[in-house]
Amino acid sequence: MIAIVAVLADIVLILTHRVRASPESAKYTPWPYMAAGLAGCVAGWLVIGRPEAAWGDLFLTLICGVVVTSEAAHAARTLSGRPWAGWATALVSGAAAATWLLPDPLPFT
C-alpha cells in the first residue's frame, strides 16, 4: 500500500516536471539519485524486518525504488531548485519501494 502511494506520487512528480521542463533536461541521467534510491531500498528493507523476496517482488522493488525514484528525485530537484529535495525524494521513495517485498499490504501490522 505504501509503495503504491509512493509510486503514484513519483509518477505525478515526473509528469509535472516533463510538462514544465525544457528539452535539454531529457539528456540528464541521474546516476547519483539511482544510488541513493538503491540505498533507500536497502534501508527500507532493513527497517521492515528483512523479508524474504521472490524474484518478481525484487524486480518490482528495484524498478520502483531505483529507476522511477531517480527520475522523481531529479524532477524534485529541478522543480524546487534545492538539492536536498532530490536526495530526500530518492531516499524516501526508495525506502517506500521496499514495502513491495512485504506479504501484507502494510508494514508492522
CSV table of N, CA and C in Angstrom, one decimal:
chain,number,residue,atom,x,y,z
A,1,MET,N,0.8,-1.2,0.0
A,1,MET,CA,0.0,0.0,0.0
A,1,MET,C,0.9,1.3,0.0
A,2,ILE,N,1.9,1.3,0.8
A,2,ILE,CA,2.8,2.4,0.9
A,2,ILE,C,3.5,2.6,-0.4
A,3,ALA,N,4.0,1.5,-1.0
A,3,ALA,CA,4.7,1.5,-2.2
A,3,ALA,C,3.8,2.0,-3.4
A,4,ILE,N,2.6,1.7,-3.4
A,4,ILE,CA,1.7,2.1,-4.5
A,4,ILE,C,1.5,3.6,-4.4
A,5,VAL,N,1.3,4.2,-3.2
A,5,VAL,CA,1.2,5.6,-3.0
A,5,VAL,C,2.4,6.3,-3.4
A,6,ALA,N,3.6,5.8,-3.0
A,6,ALA,CA,4.9,6.4,-3.4
A,6,ALA,C,5.1,6.4,-4.9
A,7,VAL,N,4.8,5.3,-5.5
A,7,VAL,CA,5.0,5.3,-7.0
A,7,VAL,C,4.0,6.2,-7.7
A,8,LEU,N,2.8,6.3,-7.2
A,8,LEU,CA,1.9,7.3,-7.9
A,8,LEU,C,2.4,8.7,-7.6
A,9,ALA,N,2.9,9.0,-6.5
A,9,ALA,CA,3.4,10.4,-6.2
A,9,ALA,C,4.6,10.6,-7.1
A,10,ASP,N,5.5,9.6,-7.2
A,10,ASP,CA,6.6,9.8,-8.1
A,10,ASP,C,6.2,10.0,-9.6
A,11,ILE,N,5.2,9.3,-10.0
A,11,ILE,CA,4.8,9.5,-11.4
A,11,ILE,C,4.2,10.9,-11.6
A,12,VAL,N,3.4,11.3,-10.7
A,12,VAL,CA,2.8,12.7,-10.8
A,12,VAL,C,4.0,13.7,-10.8
A,13,LEU,N,5.0,13.6,-10.0
A,13,LEU,CA,6.1,14.5,-9.9
A,13,LEU,C,6.9,14.5,-11.3
A,14,ILE,N,7.1,13.3,-11.8
A,14,ILE,CA,7.8,13.2,-13.1
A,14,ILE,C,7.0,13.8,-14.2
A,15,LEU,N,5.7,13.6,-14.2
A,15,LEU,CA,4.8,14.2,-15.3
A,15,LEU,C,4.8,15.7,-15.2
A,16,THR,N,4.7,16.2,-14.0
A,16,THR,CA,4.7,17.6,-13.8
A,16,THR,C,6.1,18.2,-14.3
A,17,HIS,N,7.1,17.5,-14.0
A,17,HIS,CA,8.4,18.0,-14.4
A,17,HIS,C,8.5,18.0,-16.0
A,18,ARG,N,8.0,16.9,-16.6
A,18,ARG,CA,8.1,16.8,-18.0
A,18,ARG,C,7.3,17.9,-18.7
A,19,VAL,N,6.2,18.3,-18.1
A,19,VAL,CA,5.4,19.3,-18.7
A,19,VAL,C,6.0,20.7,-18.6
A,20,ARG,N,6.7,20.9,-17.5
A,20,ARG,CA,7.3,22.2,-17.3
A,20,ARG,C,8.8,22.3,-17.8
A,21,ALA,N,9.5,21.2,-18.0
A,21,ALA,CA,10.9,21.3,-18.3
A,21,ALA,C,11.2,21.6,-19.7
A,22,SER,N,12.5,22.1,-19.9
A,22,SER,CA,13.0,22.4,-21.2
A,22,SER,C,13.4,21.1,-21.9
A,23,PRO,N,13.6,21.0,-23.2
A,23,PRO,CA,14.0,19.8,-23.8
A,23,PRO,C,15.4,19.3,-23.5
A,24,GLU,N,16.3,20.2,-23.0
A,24,GLU,CA,17.7,19.8,-22.7
A,24,GLU,C,17.7,18.9,-21.4
A,25,SER,N,16.7,19.0,-20.5
A,25,SER,CA,16.8,18.2,-19.3
A,25,SER,C,16.6,16.7,-19.6
A,26,ALA,N,16.1,16.3,-20.7
A,26,ALA,CA,15.9,14.9,-21.0
A,26,ALA,C,17.3,14.2,-21.2
A,27,LYS,N,18.4,14.9,-21.4
A,27,LYS,CA,19.7,14.4,-21.6
A,27,LYS,C,20.4,14.0,-20.3
A,28,TYR,N,19.8,14.3,-19.2
A,28,TYR,CA,20.5,14.1,-17.9
A,28,TYR,C,20.2,12.7,-17.4
A,29,THR,N,21.2,11.9,-17.0
A,29,THR,CA,21.0,10.6,-16.4
A,29,THR,C,21.3,10.7,-14.9
A,30,PRO,N,20.3,10.6,-14.0
A,30,PRO,CA,20.5,10.8,-12.6
A,30,PRO,C,21.2,9.6,-11.9
A,31,TRP,N,22.4,9.3,-12.2
A,31,TRP,CA,23.1,8.2,-11.6
A,31,TRP,C,23.3,8.3,-10.1
A,32,PRO,N,23.6,9.5,-9.5
A,32,PRO,CA,23.7,9.6,-8.1
A,32,PRO,C,22.4,9.4,-7.4
A,33,TYR,N,21.3,9.8,-8.0
A,33,TYR,CA,20.0,9.5,-7.4
A,33,TYR,C,19.6,8.1,-7.5
A,34,MET,N,20.1,7.4,-8.5
A,34,MET,CA,19.9,5.9,-8.6
A,34,MET,C,20.6,5.2,-7.4
A,35,ALA,N,21.8,5.6,-7.1
A,35,ALA,CA,22.5,5.1,-6.0
A,35,ALA,C,21.8,5.4,-4.7
A,36,ALA,N,21.3,6.6,-4.6
A,36,ALA,CA,20.5,7.0,-3.3
A,36,ALA,C,19.2,6.2,-3.2
A,37,GLY,N,18.5,6.0,-4.3
A,37,GLY,CA,17.3,5.2,-4.3
A,37,GLY,C,17.6,3.7,-3.9
A,38,LEU,N,18.7,3.2,-4.4
A,38,LEU,CA,19.1,1.8,-4.0
A,38,LEU,C,19.4,1.8,-2.5
A,39,ALA,N,20.1,2.8,-2.0
A,39,ALA,CA,20.4,2.9,-0.6
A,39,ALA,C,19.1,3.0,0.2
A,40,GLY,N,18.2,3.7,-0.3
A,40,GLY,CA,16.9,3.8,0.4
A,40,GLY,C,16.1,2.5,0.4
A,41,CYS,N,16.2,1.7,-0.7
A,41,CYS,CA,15.6,0.4,-0.8
A,41,CYS,C,16.2,-0.5,0.3
A,42,VAL,N,17.6,-0.5,0.4
A,42,VAL,CA,18.2,-1.3,1.4
A,42,VAL,C,17.9,-0.9,2.8
A,43,ALA,N,17.8,0.4,3.0
A,43,ALA,CA,17.4,0.9,4.4
A,43,ALA,C,16.0,0.5,4.7
A,44,GLY,N,15.1,0.6,3.7
A,44,GLY,CA,13.7,0.2,3.9
A,44,GLY,C,13.6,-1.2,4.2
A,45,TRP,N,14.3,-2.0,3.5
A,45,TRP,CA,14.3,-3.5,3.6
A,45,TRP,C,14.8,-3.9,5.1
A,46,LEU,N,15.8,-3.2,5.6
A,46,LEU,CA,16.3,-3.4,6.9
A,46,LEU,C,15.3,-3.0,8.0
A,47,VAL,N,14.6,-1.9,7.7
A,47,VAL,CA,13.6,-1.3,8.7
A,47,VAL,C,12.4,-2.2,8.8
A,48,ILE,N,11.9,-2.8,7.7
A,48,ILE,CA,10.7,-3.6,7.7
A,48,ILE,C,11.0,-5.0,8.1
A,49,GLY,N,12.2,-5.3,8.5
A,49,GLY,CA,12.5,-6.7,9.0
A,49,GLY,C,13.1,-7.7,8.1
A,50,ARG,N,13.7,-7.2,7.0
A,50,ARG,CA,14.4,-8.1,6.0
A,50,ARG,C,13.5,-9.2,5.6
A,51,PRO,N,12.4,-9.0,5.0
A,51,PRO,CA,11.5,-10.0,4.5
A,51,PRO,C,12.2,-10.8,3.3
A,52,GLU,N,11.9,-12.0,3.2
A,52,GLU,CA,12.4,-12.8,2.1
A,52,GLU,C,11.7,-12.4,0.8
A,53,ALA,N,12.5,-12.3,-0.3
A,53,ALA,CA,12.0,-11.8,-1.5
A,53,ALA,C,11.9,-12.8,-2.6
A,54,ALA,N,10.8,-12.8,-3.4
A,54,ALA,CA,10.7,-13.6,-4.6
A,54,ALA,C,11.3,-12.8,-5.7
A,55,TRP,N,11.6,-13.4,-6.9
A,55,TRP,CA,12.2,-12.6,-8.0
A,55,TRP,C,11.2,-11.5,-8.5
A,56,GLY,N,9.9,-11.8,-8.6
A,56,GLY,CA,9.0,-10.8,-9.1
A,56,GLY,C,8.9,-9.6,-8.1
A,57,ASP,N,8.9,-9.9,-6.8
A,57,ASP,CA,8.9,-8.8,-5.9
A,57,ASP,C,10.1,-8.0,-5.9
A,58,LEU,N,11.3,-8.6,-6.0
A,58,LEU,CA,12.5,-7.9,-6.1
A,58,LEU,C,12.6,-7.0,-7.3
A,59,PHE,N,12.2,-7.6,-8.4
A,59,PHE,CA,12.2,-6.8,-9.7
A,59,PHE,C,11.4,-5.6,-9.6
A,60,LEU,N,10.2,-5.7,-9.0
A,60,LEU,CA,9.3,-4.6,-8.9
A,60,LEU,C,9.8,-3.5,-7.9
A,61,THR,N,10.5,-4.0,-6.8
A,61,THR,CA,11.1,-3.1,-5.9
A,61,THR,C,12.2,-2.3,-6.5
A,62,LEU,N,13.1,-3.0,-7.3
A,62,LEU,CA,14.2,-2.3,-7.9
A,62,LEU,C,13.7,-1.3,-9.0
A,63,ILE,N,12.8,-1.7,-9.8
A,63,ILE,CA,12.3,-0.8,-10.8
A,63,ILE,C,11.7,0.5,-10.1
A,64,CYS,N,10.8,0.3,-9.1
A,64,CYS,CA,10.2,1.4,-8.5
A,64,CYS,C,11.2,2.2,-7.6
A,65,GLY,N,12.1,1.5,-6.9
A,65,GLY,CA,13.0,2.1,-6.0
A,65,GLY,C,14.2,2.7,-6.6
A,66,VAL,N,14.6,2.3,-7.8
A,66,VAL,CA,15.8,2.8,-8.4
A,66,VAL,C,15.5,3.7,-9.6
A,67,VAL,N,14.8,3.1,-10.6
A,67,VAL,CA,14.5,3.8,-11.9
A,67,VAL,C,13.5,4.9,-11.7
A,68,VAL,N,12.3,4.6,-11.2
A,68,VAL,CA,11.3,5.6,-11.1
A,68,VAL,C,11.7,6.7,-10.0
A,69,THR,N,12.3,6.2,-8.9
A,69,THR,CA,12.7,7.1,-7.9
A,69,THR,C,13.8,8.1,-8.4
A,70,SER,N,14.7,7.6,-9.2
A,70,SER,CA,15.8,8.5,-9.6
A,70,SER,C,15.2,9.6,-10.5
A,71,GLU,N,14.3,9.3,-11.4
A,71,GLU,CA,13.6,10.3,-12.2
A,71,GLU,C,12.8,11.3,-11.4
A,72,ALA,N,12.1,10.8,-10.3
A,72,ALA,CA,11.3,11.6,-9.5
A,72,ALA,C,12.3,12.5,-8.6
A,73,ALA,N,13.4,12.0,-8.2
A,73,ALA,CA,14.3,12.8,-7.5
A,73,ALA,C,14.9,14.0,-8.3
A,74,HIS,N,15.2,13.6,-9.6
A,74,HIS,CA,15.7,14.7,-10.5
A,74,HIS,C,14.6,15.7,-10.7
A,75,ALA,N,13.4,15.3,-10.9
A,75,ALA,CA,12.3,16.2,-11.0
A,75,ALA,C,12.1,17.1,-9.8
A,76,ALA,N,12.2,16.5,-8.6
A,76,ALA,CA,12.0,17.3,-7.4
A,76,ALA,C,13.1,18.3,-7.3
A,77,ARG,N,14.3,17.9,-7.6
A,77,ARG,CA,15.5,18.9,-7.5
A,77,ARG,C,15.3,20.0,-8.5
A,78,THR,N,14.9,19.7,-9.7
A,78,THR,CA,14.7,20.7,-10.8
A,78,THR,C,13.5,21.7,-10.4
A,79,LEU,N,12.4,21.1,-10.0
A,79,LEU,CA,11.2,21.9,-9.7
A,79,LEU,C,11.4,22.8,-8.5
A,80,SER,N,12.1,22.3,-7.5
A,80,SER,CA,12.2,23.0,-6.2
A,80,SER,C,13.4,24.0,-6.3
A,81,GLY,N,14.4,23.6,-7.0
A,81,GLY,CA,15.7,24.4,-7.0
A,81,GLY,C,16.6,24.1,-5.9
A,82,ARG,N,16.2,23.1,-5.0
A,82,ARG,CA,17.1,22.8,-3.9
A,82,ARG,C,17.6,21.4,-4.0
A,83,PRO,N,18.9,21.2,-3.8
A,83,PRO,CA,19.5,19.9,-3.9
A,83,PRO,C,19.0,18.9,-2.9
A,84,TRP,N,18.6,19.3,-1.7
A,84,TRP,CA,18.2,18.4,-0.7
A,84,TRP,C,16.9,17.8,-1.0
A,85,ALA,N,16.1,18.4,-1.8
A,85,ALA,CA,14.8,17.9,-2.2
A,85,ALA,C,14.9,16.6,-3.1
A,86,GLY,N,15.9,16.6,-4.0
A,86,GLY,CA,16.2,15.4,-4.8
A,86,GLY,C,16.7,14.3,-3.9
A,87,TRP,N,17.6,14.6,-3.0
A,87,TRP,CA,18.1,13.5,-2.2
A,87,TRP,C,17.1,12.9,-1.2
A,88,ALA,N,16.2,13.8,-0.7
A,88,ALA,CA,15.2,13.3,0.2
A,88,ALA,C,14.1,12.5,-0.6
A,89,THR,N,13.8,12.9,-1.8
A,89,THR,CA,12.9,12.1,-2.6
A,89,THR,C,13.5,10.8,-2.9
A,90,ALA,N,14.7,10.7,-3.3
A,90,ALA,CA,15.4,9.4,-3.6
A,90,ALA,C,15.4,8.5,-2.4
A,91,LEU,N,15.8,9.0,-1.3
A,91,LEU,CA,15.8,8.1,-0.1
A,91,LEU,C,14.5,7.6,0.4
A,92,VAL,N,13.5,8.5,0.5
A,92,VAL,CA,12.2,8.2,1.0
A,92,VAL,C,11.4,7.3,0.0
A,93,SER,N,11.5,7.6,-1.3
A,93,SER,CA,10.8,6.8,-2.3
A,93,SER,C,11.5,5.4,-2.4
A,94,GLY,N,12.8,5.4,-2.2
A,94,GLY,CA,13.5,4.1,-2.3
A,94,GLY,C,13.1,3.2,-1.1
A,95,ALA,N,13.0,3.8,0.1
A,95,ALA,CA,12.6,3.1,1.3
A,95,ALA,C,11.1,2.6,1.2
A,96,ALA,N,10.3,3.5,0.6
A,96,ALA,CA,8.9,3.1,0.4
A,96,ALA,C,8.7,1.9,-0.6
A,97,ALA,N,9.6,1.9,-1.6
A,97,ALA,CA,9.5,0.8,-2.6
A,97,ALA,C,9.9,-0.5,-1.9
A,98,ALA,N,10.6,-0.5,-0.9
A,98,ALA,CA,11.0,-1.8,-0.2
A,98,ALA,C,9.7,-2.5,0.4
A,99,THR,N,8.6,-1.8,0.6
A,99,THR,CA,7.4,-2.4,1.1
A,99,THR,C,6.8,-3.3,0.1
A,100,TRP,N,7.2,-3.3,-1.2
A,100,TRP,CA,6.7,-4.3,-2.2
A,100,TRP,C,7.1,-5.7,-1.7
A,101,LEU,N,8.1,-5.8,-0.9
A,101,LEU,CA,8.6,-7.2,-0.5
A,101,LEU,C,7.8,-7.8,0.6
A,102,LEU,N,6.9,-7.0,1.2
A,102,LEU,CA,6.1,-7.5,2.3
A,102,LEU,C,5.0,-8.4,1.9
A,103,PRO,N,4.6,-9.4,2.6
A,103,PRO,CA,3.5,-10.3,2.3
A,103,PRO,C,2.1,-9.6,2.6
A,104,ASP,N,2.1,-8.6,3.5
A,104,ASP,CA,0.9,-7.9,3.9
A,104,ASP,C,1.0,-6.5,3.2
A,105,PRO,N,-0.2,-5.8,3.0
A,105,PRO,CA,-0.2,-4.5,2.4
A,105,PRO,C,0.5,-3.4,3.3
A,106,LEU,N,0.4,-3.5,4.6
A,106,LEU,CA,1.0,-2.5,5.4
A,106,LEU,C,2.1,-3.1,6.4
A,107,PRO,N,3.2,-2.4,6.6
A,107,PRO,CA,4.2,-2.9,7.5
A,107,PRO,C,3.8,-2.8,8.9
A,108,PHE,N,4.4,-3.6,9.8
A,108,PHE,CA,4.2,-3.5,11.2
A,108,PHE,C,2.8,-3.8,11.6
A,109,THR,N,2.1,-4.6,10.9
A,109,THR,CA,0.7,-5.0,11.3
A,109,THR,C,0.6,-6.4,11.7
